[in-house]
Amino acid sequence: MQKFLTPNIIVLDMDVSVTFTLNGKQVIVKAPAAKSLLRVLREDLGITSVKPGCEAGECGACTVLMDGEAVTSCLVMIVQAEGHQIVTAEGLVKDGKLDPLQEAFVEEGASQCGYCTPGFIISAKGLLLEKPNPSENEILEAIGGNICRCGAYPRIINAIKKVGGEQH
Amino acid sequence: MNYSQYVVHSPQNLNEALGILKEKASEIRLISGGTDVMVLIKDNIIKEKELLNLSFLNELRYIHEEGNTIKIGALITYKELEKSKVVNLNAPILVDASKTIGAAQIQNLGTLAGNLGNASPAGDSIPPLYVLNASVKLQSADSERVVPVSEFFLGPRKTKRAPNELITEIAIEKTKPGLYYFFKKLGLREANAISLVSVACIADLDQYKKVNSIKLALGAVAPTVMFAVKSEKLATDKQLDLNLVDEIARSVSEEISPITDIRGSAEYRRRAAYGLVYEGLYEVLMGTAKRVSGSFEGVY
Ligand SMILES: Cc1cc2nc3c(=O)[nH]c(=O)nc-3n(C[C@H](O)[C@H](O)[C@H](O)COP(=O)(O)OP(=O)(O)OC[C@H]3O[C@@H](n4cnc5c(N)ncnc54)[C@H](O)[C@@H]3O)c2cc1C
Ligand code: FES
Ligand code: FES
């Protein structure tokens, strides 16, 4: 929205008010419409499990669930979140108890520095919501868009298999 | 990154969107899945300061079957194509290509219309759309027209779309059961990599592997995706054997006009094109290539 105060001073007020569900709770947030969901989550809503890495869709550190599907939150404008269900790693914790995936990551020691971990967990969660018993290949595909600079891949894969692949 | 400099319009229906586009035309940038545009915004290399957010136009979210044609609404994502029964049954090459685009996160956001709008010669959905005889529906507030996908692109980032037009639908032809098909691409890594070369092929062979007809489209080897017309002619009505596989692959590598860029040299692209076509046709010859079969084990 543009507000013209005087002919030569233009105040640009491009903030919009967006309502969406974050980890099961409705939130209303005011932010520039084109601001990324990643930045709004971190800077305006205090959700710090979503990490900025490349901010170009390539590293997966910012992955969230949008209506149950893994998406890179750096590529979503906050206006596009209107009316959607967003889940982050914080939202997987139920009544103080970690999600089985989070437990498995702990048990397997699937993180070193941990920067990539929430992104991997959310990507894996997206897969398991669609396919509770994924094949190894499906696991690899689901995390193909996530990068771990520490190279914890074998343990990450083991952790996901522990929750999803074990039944095979 | 100054997000505050953009005014975003978020129309709730197509008419409203076309109205805004009519007024703003080239002053406004369209955004669907955002997987290309958000990167441009981050890098601050987009000239328009207004964005037309198409993501609420739910009327463009459909896959319809109409006789021999499948109509795909502009907001359909790669993931939705992968899950669609009608696309899996009748145009599986588009499913195979979709699964190679970016990674899961990108497939959940990115759209076919966005790939066409982005108009990169390396757009991975485009070679499959060529061999599927796809057409692009362009709508403005006052008009509507349909352009064959093979005529839609004028060069890198250039299309026949007028500034007041939206891509609203992509129509593809069903592939006949029994036909062979393959989509192959070479990038610098498995996921999230721009193709150095991509190949889409649909081939009609008789039971003795004589080529009745063949379509070969290549990406990232010319200013736009191209049909390998000479090679298609060369192959038609010939008996497929190892010699012909080699001859066709060689012909393709000569017919393309790749450039050298940061991802690879022209010579490397020619060799890669040879390799991808050879591999695909070899699999057809050996009977290990996929055929349009009518079987589907997906979710929907
Ligand atoms: C990490 C990463 C990996 C990627 N990997 C691949 C890959 O492997 N292969 C590949 O081909 N691409 C890849 N891409 C590019 C991108 O994902 C695709 O081009 C995608 O199809 C774009 O769709 P979108 O809906 O996100 O487009 P947007 O970003 O919303 O738009 C893309 C372009 O199309 C225009 N546009 C959008 N909608 C319309 C419409 N309805 N009518 C007319 N114009 C429109 C926009 O103005 C813009 O110019 C990748 C991108 C990222 C970030
Ligand atoms: S920060 Fe979003 S994918 Fe890297
Ligand atoms: S644990 Fe450090 S980036 Fe993955």
Coordinates of C-alpha atoms and ligand atoms in Angstrom, one line a residue:
Chain A
M1 CA 0.0 0.0 0.0
Q2 CA 1.4 3.4 -0.9
K3 CA 0.5 6.4 1.3
F4 CA 1.1 9.8 -0.3
L5 CA 1.7 12.2 2.6
T6 CA 2.9 15.2 0.6
P7 CA 3.6 15.4 -3.1
N8 CA 7.3 14.9 -2.6
I9 CA 7.5 12.5 0.3
I10 CA 6.3 9.0 -0.4
V11 CA 6.1 6.6 2.5
L12 CA 6.0 3.1 1.4
D13 CA 4.2 0.9 3.8
M14 CA 4.3 -2.5 2.2
D15 CA 3.7 -4.6 5.3
V16 CA 0.9 -7.0 5.1
S17 CA -0.8 -8.9 7.9
V18 CA -0.7 -12.7 7.3
T19 CA -2.5 -15.3 9.2
F20 CA -1.3 -18.9 9.2
T21 CA -1.0 -21.9 11.5
L22 CA 2.4 -22.4 13.0
N23 CA 3.1 -25.6 14.8
G24 CA -0.6 -26.0 15.5
K25 CA -1.3 -22.5 16.7
Q26 CA -2.8 -19.7 14.7
V27 CA -0.4 -16.7 14.3
I28 CA -0.9 -13.3 12.8
V29 CA 2.2 -11.5 11.7
K30 CA 2.9 -8.2 10.1
A31 CA 5.8 -8.1 7.6
P32 CA 6.8 -6.9 4.2
A33 CA 4.8 -9.1 1.8
A34 CA 7.8 -10.3 -0.1
K35 CA 9.9 -11.2 3.0
S36 CA 10.8 -14.8 3.0
L37 CA 9.0 -17.2 5.4
L38 CA 12.4 -18.2 6.6
R39 CA 13.2 -14.6 7.8
V40 CA 9.8 -14.0 9.3
L41 CA 10.0 -17.3 11.3
R42 CA 13.5 -16.4 12.6
E43 CA 13.3 -12.6 12.9
D44 CA 9.7 -12.0 13.8
L45 CA 8.5 -15.2 15.4
G46 CA 11.6 -16.5 17.2
I47 CA 11.6 -19.8 15.5
T48 CA 15.3 -20.5 15.3
S49 CA 15.4 -24.1 14.2
V50 CA 15.0 -23.0 10.6
K51 CA 18.5 -22.0 9.5
P52 CA 19.6 -19.6 6.8
G53 CA 22.2 -21.3 4.6
C54 CA 22.2 -20.3 1.0
E55 CA 18.8 -18.6 0.9
A56 CA 18.5 -19.8 -2.6
G57 CA 16.8 -23.2 -2.2
E58 CA 20.0 -25.3 -2.5
C59 CA 21.0 -26.4 1.0
G60 CA 17.7 -27.4 2.7
A61 CA 18.7 -25.9 6.1
C62 CA 15.5 -23.8 6.1
T63 CA 13.1 -26.7 5.3
V64 CA 9.7 -26.5 6.9
L65 CA 6.5 -28.5 6.3
M66 CA 3.9 -26.6 4.4
D67 CA 0.6 -28.5 4.6
G68 CA 2.6 -31.6 5.3
E69 CA 5.1 -31.2 2.4
A70 CA 8.8 -30.2 2.8
V71 CA 9.6 -26.8 1.3
T72 CA 12.5 -24.5 1.5
S73 CA 11.2 -21.6 3.5
C74 CA 13.7 -19.2 1.9
L75 CA 11.7 -19.5 -1.4
V76 CA 8.3 -18.8 0.1
M77 CA 7.1 -15.2 0.4
I78 CA 5.3 -14.6 3.7
V79 CA 2.1 -13.6 1.9
Q80 CA 2.1 -17.1 0.3
A81 CA 1.9 -18.7 3.7
E82 CA -1.6 -17.1 4.3
G83 CA -4.0 -19.8 5.4
H84 CA -1.4 -22.6 5.3
Q85 CA -0.2 -25.0 8.0
I86 CA 3.5 -24.5 8.8
V87 CA 5.4 -27.0 10.9
T88 CA 9.0 -26.6 12.1
A89 CA 11.2 -28.9 14.3
E90 CA 9.9 -27.1 17.4
G91 CA 6.4 -28.3 16.4
L92 CA 7.4 -31.9 16.3
V93 CA 7.8 -31.9 20.1
K94 CA 4.5 -33.0 21.7
D95 CA 3.9 -32.5 25.4
G96 CA 7.6 -32.1 26.0
K97 CA 8.4 -35.3 24.2
L98 CA 10.6 -35.5 21.2
D99 CA 9.2 -36.9 17.9
P100 CA 10.6 -40.5 17.2
L101 CA 12.6 -39.0 14.4
Q102 CA 14.2 -36.5 16.7
E103 CA 14.9 -39.3 19.2
A104 CA 16.5 -41.4 16.5
F105 CA 18.8 -38.5 15.5
V106 CA 19.9 -38.2 19.1
E107 CA 20.4 -41.9 19.5
E108 CA 22.4 -42.3 16.3
G109 CA 24.4 -39.2 17.0
A110 CA 23.3 -37.9 13.6
S111 CA 24.6 -34.4 14.0
Q112 CA 28.0 -32.9 14.5
C113 CA 27.6 -29.1 14.4
G114 CA 23.9 -29.5 14.1
Y115 CA 23.2 -26.7 11.7
C116 CA 21.7 -28.9 9.1
T117 CA 19.8 -31.2 11.5
P118 CA 16.4 -29.5 11.7
G119 CA 16.2 -29.3 7.9
F120 CA 17.0 -33.0 7.6
I121 CA 14.5 -33.9 10.3
I122 CA 11.8 -32.0 8.5
S123 CA 12.6 -33.4 5.1
A124 CA 12.5 -36.9 6.6
K125 CA 9.2 -36.1 8.4
G126 CA 7.7 -35.0 5.0
L127 CA 8.7 -38.3 3.5
L128 CA 7.3 -40.4 6.4
L129 CA 4.0 -38.5 6.4
E130 CA 3.6 -39.6 2.8
K131 CA 5.3 -43.0 3.0
P132 CA 5.6 -44.5 6.5
N133 CA 7.9 -47.3 5.2
P134 CA 10.2 -45.7 2.6
S135 CA 12.8 -47.6 0.7
E136 CA 16.5 -46.6 1.1
N137 CA 16.2 -44.9 -2.3
E138 CA 13.2 -42.9 -1.3
I139 CA 15.1 -41.8 1.8
L140 CA 18.0 -40.7 -0.3
E141 CA 15.7 -38.8 -2.6
A142 CA 13.9 -37.1 0.2
I143 CA 17.1 -35.7 1.7
G144 CA 18.8 -35.0 -1.7
G145 CA 18.0 -31.3 -1.2
N146 CA 19.7 -31.1 2.2
I147 CA 23.4 -30.5 2.6
C148 CA 25.4 -31.5 5.7
R149 CA 28.8 -29.7 5.7
C150 CA 30.0 -32.0 8.5
G151 CA 29.3 -35.1 6.4
A152 CA 27.1 -36.8 8.9
Y153 CA 25.2 -38.5 6.1
P154 CA 25.6 -42.2 7.2
R155 CA 24.2 -41.5 10.6
I156 CA 21.5 -39.3 9.3
I157 CA 20.4 -42.1 7.0
N158 CA 20.6 -44.6 9.8
A159 CA 18.4 -42.4 12.0
I160 CA 15.7 -42.1 9.4
K161 CA 15.8 -45.8 8.6
K162 CA 15.4 -46.5 12.3
V163 CA 12.0 -44.8 12.3
G164 CA 10.9 -45.5 8.8
G165 CA 12.9 -48.2 7.1
E166 CA 13.0 -50.7 10.0
Q167 CA 9.8 -52.5 9.1
H168 CA 11.2 -53.8 5.8
Chain B
M1 CA 18.2 -8.1 0.6
N2 CA 15.5 -5.4 0.8
Y3 CA 12.1 -7.1 0.8
S4 CA 10.4 -3.9 1.6
Q5 CA 10.9 -2.5 -1.8
Y6 CA 8.4 -4.8 -3.4
V7 CA 4.6 -4.3 -3.6
V8 CA 2.9 -7.7 -3.9
H9 CA -0.5 -8.1 -5.4
S10 CA -2.3 -11.3 -4.4
P11 CA -5.4 -11.6 -6.5
Q12 CA -8.0 -14.2 -5.4
N13 CA -9.2 -15.2 -8.9
L14 CA -8.1 -15.2 -12.5
N15 CA -10.1 -12.3 -13.7
E16 CA -8.7 -10.1 -11.0
A17 CA -5.2 -11.3 -11.8
L18 CA -5.7 -10.6 -15.6
G19 CA -7.0 -7.1 -14.7
I20 CA -3.9 -6.2 -12.7
L21 CA -1.7 -7.6 -15.4
K22 CA -3.5 -5.6 -18.1
E23 CA -2.8 -2.4 -16.1
K24 CA 0.8 -3.1 -15.0
A25 CA 2.0 -5.3 -17.9
S26 CA 5.8 -5.2 -18.0
E27 CA 6.0 -3.3 -14.7
I28 CA 5.0 -6.3 -12.7
R29 CA 6.7 -9.7 -12.2
L30 CA 4.7 -12.9 -12.1
I31 CA 5.5 -15.3 -9.2
S32 CA 4.0 -18.8 -8.8
G33 CA 6.1 -21.3 -6.8
G34 CA 8.8 -18.6 -6.4
T35 CA 11.7 -21.1 -6.9
D36 CA 13.2 -18.9 -9.6
V37 CA 11.9 -15.5 -8.6
M38 CA 12.8 -15.6 -4.9
V39 CA 16.4 -16.3 -5.9
L40 CA 16.4 -13.2 -8.1
I41 CA 14.9 -11.2 -5.3
K42 CA 17.6 -12.4 -3.0
D43 CA 20.3 -11.4 -5.4
N44 CA 18.5 -8.1 -6.1
I45 CA 18.6 -8.6 -9.8
I46 CA 14.9 -8.1 -10.7
K47 CA 14.0 -4.8 -12.2
E48 CA 10.2 -4.9 -11.5
K49 CA 9.2 -3.5 -8.1
E50 CA 5.8 -5.0 -8.1
L51 CA 5.0 -8.7 -7.9
L52 CA 1.9 -10.5 -9.0
N53 CA 1.5 -13.5 -6.7
L54 CA -0.5 -16.2 -8.5
S55 CA -0.4 -18.7 -5.7
F56 CA -4.0 -18.1 -4.6
L57 CA -5.6 -18.7 -8.0
N58 CA -6.9 -22.1 -7.1
E59 CA -8.9 -22.3 -10.3
L60 CA -5.5 -23.0 -12.0
R61 CA -4.9 -26.1 -9.9
Y62 CA -6.2 -29.0 -12.0
I63 CA -5.3 -31.9 -14.2
H64 CA -8.1 -32.8 -16.7
E65 CA -8.2 -35.6 -19.1
E66 CA -10.0 -34.7 -22.4
G67 CA -9.9 -37.4 -25.0
N68 CA -6.3 -37.7 -26.2
T69 CA -5.2 -34.6 -24.3
I70 CA -4.3 -33.9 -20.7
K71 CA -4.8 -30.3 -19.6
I72 CA -2.6 -29.1 -16.7
G73 CA -3.5 -25.9 -14.9
A74 CA -0.7 -23.4 -14.4
L75 CA -0.3 -23.9 -10.7
I76 CA 0.2 -27.6 -10.8
T77 CA 3.5 -28.5 -9.1
Y78 CA 6.0 -31.2 -10.0
K79 CA 5.0 -33.1 -7.0
E80 CA 1.4 -33.1 -8.1
L81 CA 2.4 -34.4 -11.6
E82 CA 4.4 -37.2 -9.9
K83 CA 1.3 -38.2 -7.9
S84 CA -1.2 -37.8 -10.8
K85 CA -2.6 -41.1 -12.0
V86 CA -3.6 -39.8 -15.4
V87 CA -0.1 -38.3 -16.0
N88 CA 1.7 -41.5 -14.8
L89 CA -0.5 -43.6 -17.1
N90 CA -0.3 -41.5 -20.2
A91 CA 2.7 -39.2 -20.0
P92 CA 5.2 -41.0 -17.8
I93 CA 8.1 -39.1 -19.3
L94 CA 6.9 -35.9 -17.6
V95 CA 6.8 -37.7 -14.3
D96 CA 10.4 -39.0 -14.8
A97 CA 11.6 -35.5 -15.6
S98 CA 9.7 -33.9 -12.7
K99 CA 11.5 -36.3 -10.3
T100 CA 14.8 -34.9 -11.4
I101 CA 14.0 -31.3 -10.9
G102 CA 15.8 -29.7 -8.0
A103 CA 15.0 -31.9 -5.0
A104 CA 11.9 -32.7 -3.0
Q105 CA 11.5 -29.2 -1.6
I106 CA 11.7 -27.7 -5.1
Q107 CA 9.3 -30.2 -6.6
N108 CA 6.8 -29.3 -3.8
L109 CA 6.9 -25.6 -4.8
G110 CA 7.9 -25.4 -8.5
T111 CA 5.4 -25.4 -11.3
L112 CA 5.5 -26.3 -15.0
A113 CA 4.2 -22.8 -15.9
G114 CA 7.1 -21.3 -13.9
N115 CA 9.6 -23.5 -15.8
L116 CA 8.1 -22.2 -19.1
G117 CA 8.0 -18.6 -17.9
N118 CA 11.6 -18.8 -16.7
A119 CA 12.5 -19.8 -20.3
S120 CA 15.9 -21.3 -19.5
P121 CA 17.3 -23.4 -22.3
A122 CA 18.1 -25.9 -19.5
G123 CA 14.6 -26.1 -18.1
D124 CA 14.1 -29.8 -17.5
S125 CA 10.4 -30.0 -18.1
I126 CA 10.8 -28.5 -21.6
P127 CA 12.3 -31.4 -23.6
P128 CA 9.6 -33.7 -22.4
L129 CA 6.9 -31.1 -23.2
Y130 CA 8.4 -31.0 -26.8
V131 CA 8.1 -34.7 -27.3
L132 CA 4.6 -34.7 -25.8
N133 CA 3.5 -32.1 -28.4
A134 CA 2.6 -29.8 -25.6
S135 CA 0.9 -26.4 -26.1
V136 CA 0.8 -23.4 -23.9
K137 CA -2.4 -21.4 -23.3
L138 CA -1.8 -17.7 -22.9
Q139 CA -4.6 -15.6 -21.5
S140 CA -5.0 -11.8 -21.1
A141 CA -8.0 -9.8 -20.0
D142 CA -9.1 -9.5 -23.6
S143 CA -7.8 -12.5 -25.4
E144 CA -6.8 -16.1 -25.3
R145 CA -4.5 -18.1 -27.6
V146 CA -2.7 -21.4 -27.7
V147 CA 0.9 -21.7 -28.8
P148 CA 2.8 -25.0 -29.5
V149 CA 5.6 -25.3 -26.9
S150 CA 8.1 -25.8 -29.7
E151 CA 7.3 -22.3 -31.0
F152 CA 6.9 -20.6 -27.6
F153 CA 10.6 -19.9 -26.9
L154 CA 12.4 -17.2 -28.9
G155 CA 15.8 -17.5 -27.1
P156 CA 17.2 -17.7 -23.6
R157 CA 14.7 -15.9 -21.2
K158 CA 12.6 -14.9 -24.3
T159 CA 9.2 -16.2 -25.1
K160 CA 6.1 -15.3 -27.2
R161 CA 4.2 -14.3 -24.0
A162 CA 3.1 -10.7 -24.2
P163 CA 3.5 -8.6 -21.0
N164 CA -0.3 -8.7 -20.4
E165 CA -0.6 -12.4 -20.8
L166 CA -0.5 -15.2 -18.2
I167 CA 0.3 -18.9 -18.9
T168 CA -2.9 -20.4 -17.6
E169 CA -2.7 -24.0 -18.9
I170 CA -0.4 -26.5 -20.5
A171 CA -1.9 -29.2 -22.7
I172 CA 0.0 -32.4 -23.5
E173 CA -0.8 -35.3 -25.8
K174 CA -1.1 -38.8 -24.3
T175 CA 1.6 -41.2 -25.3
K176 CA 0.3 -44.4 -26.8
P177 CA 0.7 -47.6 -24.7
G178 CA 3.7 -49.6 -25.9
L179 CA 5.9 -46.7 -26.9
Y180 CA 9.4 -46.5 -25.5
Y181 CA 10.4 -43.3 -23.7
F182 CA 13.3 -41.9 -21.7
F183 CA 14.4 -38.7 -20.1
K184 CA 18.0 -38.3 -19.2
K185 CA 20.0 -35.4 -17.9
L186 CA 23.5 -34.7 -16.8
G187 CA 24.2 -32.2 -14.1
L188 CA 27.1 -31.5 -11.9
R189 CA 25.4 -33.3 -9.0
E190 CA 22.4 -35.5 -8.4
A191 CA 20.1 -32.9 -6.8
N192 CA 19.6 -29.2 -7.2
A193 CA 21.8 -29.0 -10.3
I194 CA 21.2 -27.2 -13.6
S195 CA 21.4 -29.6 -16.6
L196 CA 24.5 -29.5 -18.8
V197 CA 22.5 -31.6 -21.3
S198 CA 19.1 -33.2 -21.1
V199 CA 17.4 -35.5 -23.6
A200 CA 13.7 -36.5 -23.9
C201 CA 12.8 -39.3 -26.3
I202 CA 9.6 -41.1 -27.3
A203 CA 10.0 -43.9 -29.8
D204 CA 7.6 -46.1 -31.7
L205 CA 9.2 -49.4 -32.6
D206 CA 7.7 -52.5 -34.1
Q207 CA 8.2 -55.9 -32.5
Y208 CA 11.5 -56.4 -34.5
K209 CA 12.7 -53.0 -33.2
K210 CA 12.3 -51.2 -36.5
V211 CA 11.8 -47.5 -35.8
N212 CA 8.3 -46.4 -37.0
S213 CA 8.8 -42.9 -35.6
I214 CA 11.0 -41.2 -33.0
K215 CA 11.0 -37.8 -31.3
L216 CA 14.2 -36.5 -29.7
A217 CA 14.3 -33.2 -27.9
L218 CA 17.4 -31.7 -26.2
G219 CA 17.9 -29.1 -23.5
A220 CA 20.8 -26.8 -22.7
V221 CA 22.5 -27.4 -26.0
A222 CA 21.1 -24.4 -28.1
P223 CA 19.5 -21.0 -27.3
T224 CA 16.2 -22.9 -26.8
V225 CA 15.3 -26.5 -26.3
M226 CA 15.4 -28.1 -29.8
F227 CA 14.2 -31.1 -31.7
A228 CA 17.0 -33.1 -33.2
V229 CA 15.2 -33.1 -36.6
K230 CA 18.0 -34.6 -38.7
S231 CA 18.6 -37.4 -36.3
E232 CA 14.9 -38.2 -36.1
K233 CA 14.8 -38.5 -39.9
L234 CA 17.9 -40.6 -40.0
A235 CA 16.4 -43.0 -37.5
T236 CA 12.9 -43.3 -39.0
D237 CA 12.1 -46.6 -40.8
K238 CA 15.5 -48.1 -39.9
Q239 CA 16.2 -51.3 -38.0
L240 CA 17.5 -50.4 -34.6
D241 CA 20.8 -52.1 -33.9
L242 CA 24.1 -51.1 -32.3
N243 CA 25.3 -49.4 -35.4
L244 CA 22.1 -47.3 -35.7
V245 CA 22.3 -46.4 -31.9
D246 CA 25.8 -45.1 -32.5
E247 CA 24.8 -43.3 -35.7
I248 CA 21.9 -41.5 -34.1
A249 CA 23.8 -40.5 -31.0
R250 CA 26.6 -39.2 -33.3
S251 CA 24.2 -37.3 -35.4
V252 CA 22.6 -35.7 -32.4
S253 CA 25.9 -34.6 -31.1
E254 CA 26.6 -32.9 -34.4
E255 CA 23.2 -31.4 -34.8
I256 CA 23.2 -29.4 -31.6
S257 CA 24.9 -26.1 -31.1
P258 CA 26.1 -25.9 -27.5
I259 CA 28.1 -23.1 -25.9
T260 CA 30.9 -23.1 -23.4
D261 CA 29.9 -21.8 -20.0
I262 CA 30.8 -22.0 -16.4
R263 CA 29.3 -25.5 -16.2
G264 CA 31.0 -27.1 -19.1
S265 CA 32.5 -26.6 -22.6
A266 CA 30.7 -27.0 -25.9
E267 CA 32.8 -30.0 -26.7
Y268 CA 32.0 -31.6 -23.3
R269 CA 28.3 -31.0 -24.0
R270 CA 28.5 -32.7 -27.4
R271 CA 30.1 -35.7 -25.9
A272 CA 27.6 -35.8 -23.1
A273 CA 24.7 -35.5 -25.6
Y274 CA 26.2 -38.5 -27.5
G275 CA 26.5 -40.4 -24.3
L276 CA 23.0 -39.7 -23.0
V277 CA 21.3 -40.6 -26.4
Y278 CA 23.5 -43.7 -26.8
E279 CA 22.6 -44.9 -23.4
G280 CA 18.9 -44.3 -23.8
L281 CA 18.7 -45.9 -27.2
Y282 CA 20.9 -48.8 -26.1
E283 CA 18.3 -49.5 -23.4
V284 CA 15.6 -49.4 -26.0
L285 CA 17.5 -51.9 -28.1
M286 CA 18.1 -54.2 -25.2
G287 CA 14.6 -54.0 -24.0
T288 CA 15.4 -52.5 -20.6
A289 CA 14.0 -49.0 -21.5
K290 CA 10.7 -48.0 -20.1
R291 CA 7.5 -48.4 -22.1
V292 CA 4.2 -46.7 -21.6
S293 CA 2.4 -49.6 -20.0
G294 CA -0.6 -48.4 -18.1
S295 CA 0.7 -49.7 -14.7
F296 CA 0.9 -47.3 -11.8
E297 CA 1.7 -47.8 -8.2
G298 CA 1.4 -44.2 -7.0
V299 CA -0.7 -42.7 -4.2
Y300 CA -3.7 -41.4 -6.1
Ligands
LIG1 C1 17.6 -25.3 -5.7 C2 17.0 -25.2 -7.1 C3 17.1 -26.3 -7.9 C4 16.4 -26.2 -9.2 N1 16.6 -27.3 -10.0 C5 16.0 -27.2 -11.2 C6 16.1 -28.3 -12.1 O1 16.7 -29.4 -11.8 N2 15.6 -28.2 -13.4 C7 14.9 -27.1 -13.8 O2 14.4 -27.1 -14.9 N3 14.7 -26.1 -12.9 C8 15.3 -26.1 -11.7 N4 15.1 -25.0 -10.8 C9 14.4 -23.8 -11.3 C10 12.9 -23.7 -10.9 O3 12.7 -24.6 -9.8 C11 12.0 -24.1 -12.1 O4 12.2 -23.3 -13.2 C12 10.5 -24.1 -11.7 O5 9.8 -24.8 -12.6 C13 10.0 -22.7 -11.5 O6 8.6 -22.7 -11.2 P1 8.0 -21.7 -10.1 O7 6.6 -21.9 -10.0 O8 8.8 -21.8 -8.8 O9 8.4 -20.3 -10.8 P2 8.5 -18.8 -10.3 O10 9.8 -18.6 -9.6 O11 7.3 -18.4 -9.6 O12 8.5 -18.1 -11.7 C14 9.5 -18.5 -12.7 C15 9.4 -17.5 -13.9 O13 8.2 -17.8 -14.6 C16 7.3 -16.6 -14.6 N5 6.0 -17.2 -14.3 C17 5.5 -17.8 -13.2 N6 4.3 -18.2 -13.4 C18 3.9 -17.8 -14.6 C19 2.7 -17.9 -15.4 N7 1.6 -18.5 -14.9 N8 2.7 -17.4 -16.6 C20 3.8 -16.8 -17.2 N9 4.9 -16.7 -16.5 C21 5.0 -17.2 -15.2 C22 7.9 -15.7 -13.5 O14 7.7 -14.4 -13.7 C23 9.4 -16.1 -13.6 O15 10.0 -15.4 -14.6 C24 15.7 -25.0 -9.6 C25 15.6 -24.0 -8.7 C26 16.2 -24.0 -7.4 C27 16.1 -22.9 -6.5
FES2 S1 18.5 -21.4 3.2 FE1 16.8 -22.2 2.2 S2 17.6 -23.8 1.0 FE2 19.4 -22.9 1.8
FES3 S1 26.0 -31.7 11.3 FE1 27.1 -29.9 10.7 S2 26.2 -29.4 8.8 FE2 25.3 -31.3 9.3

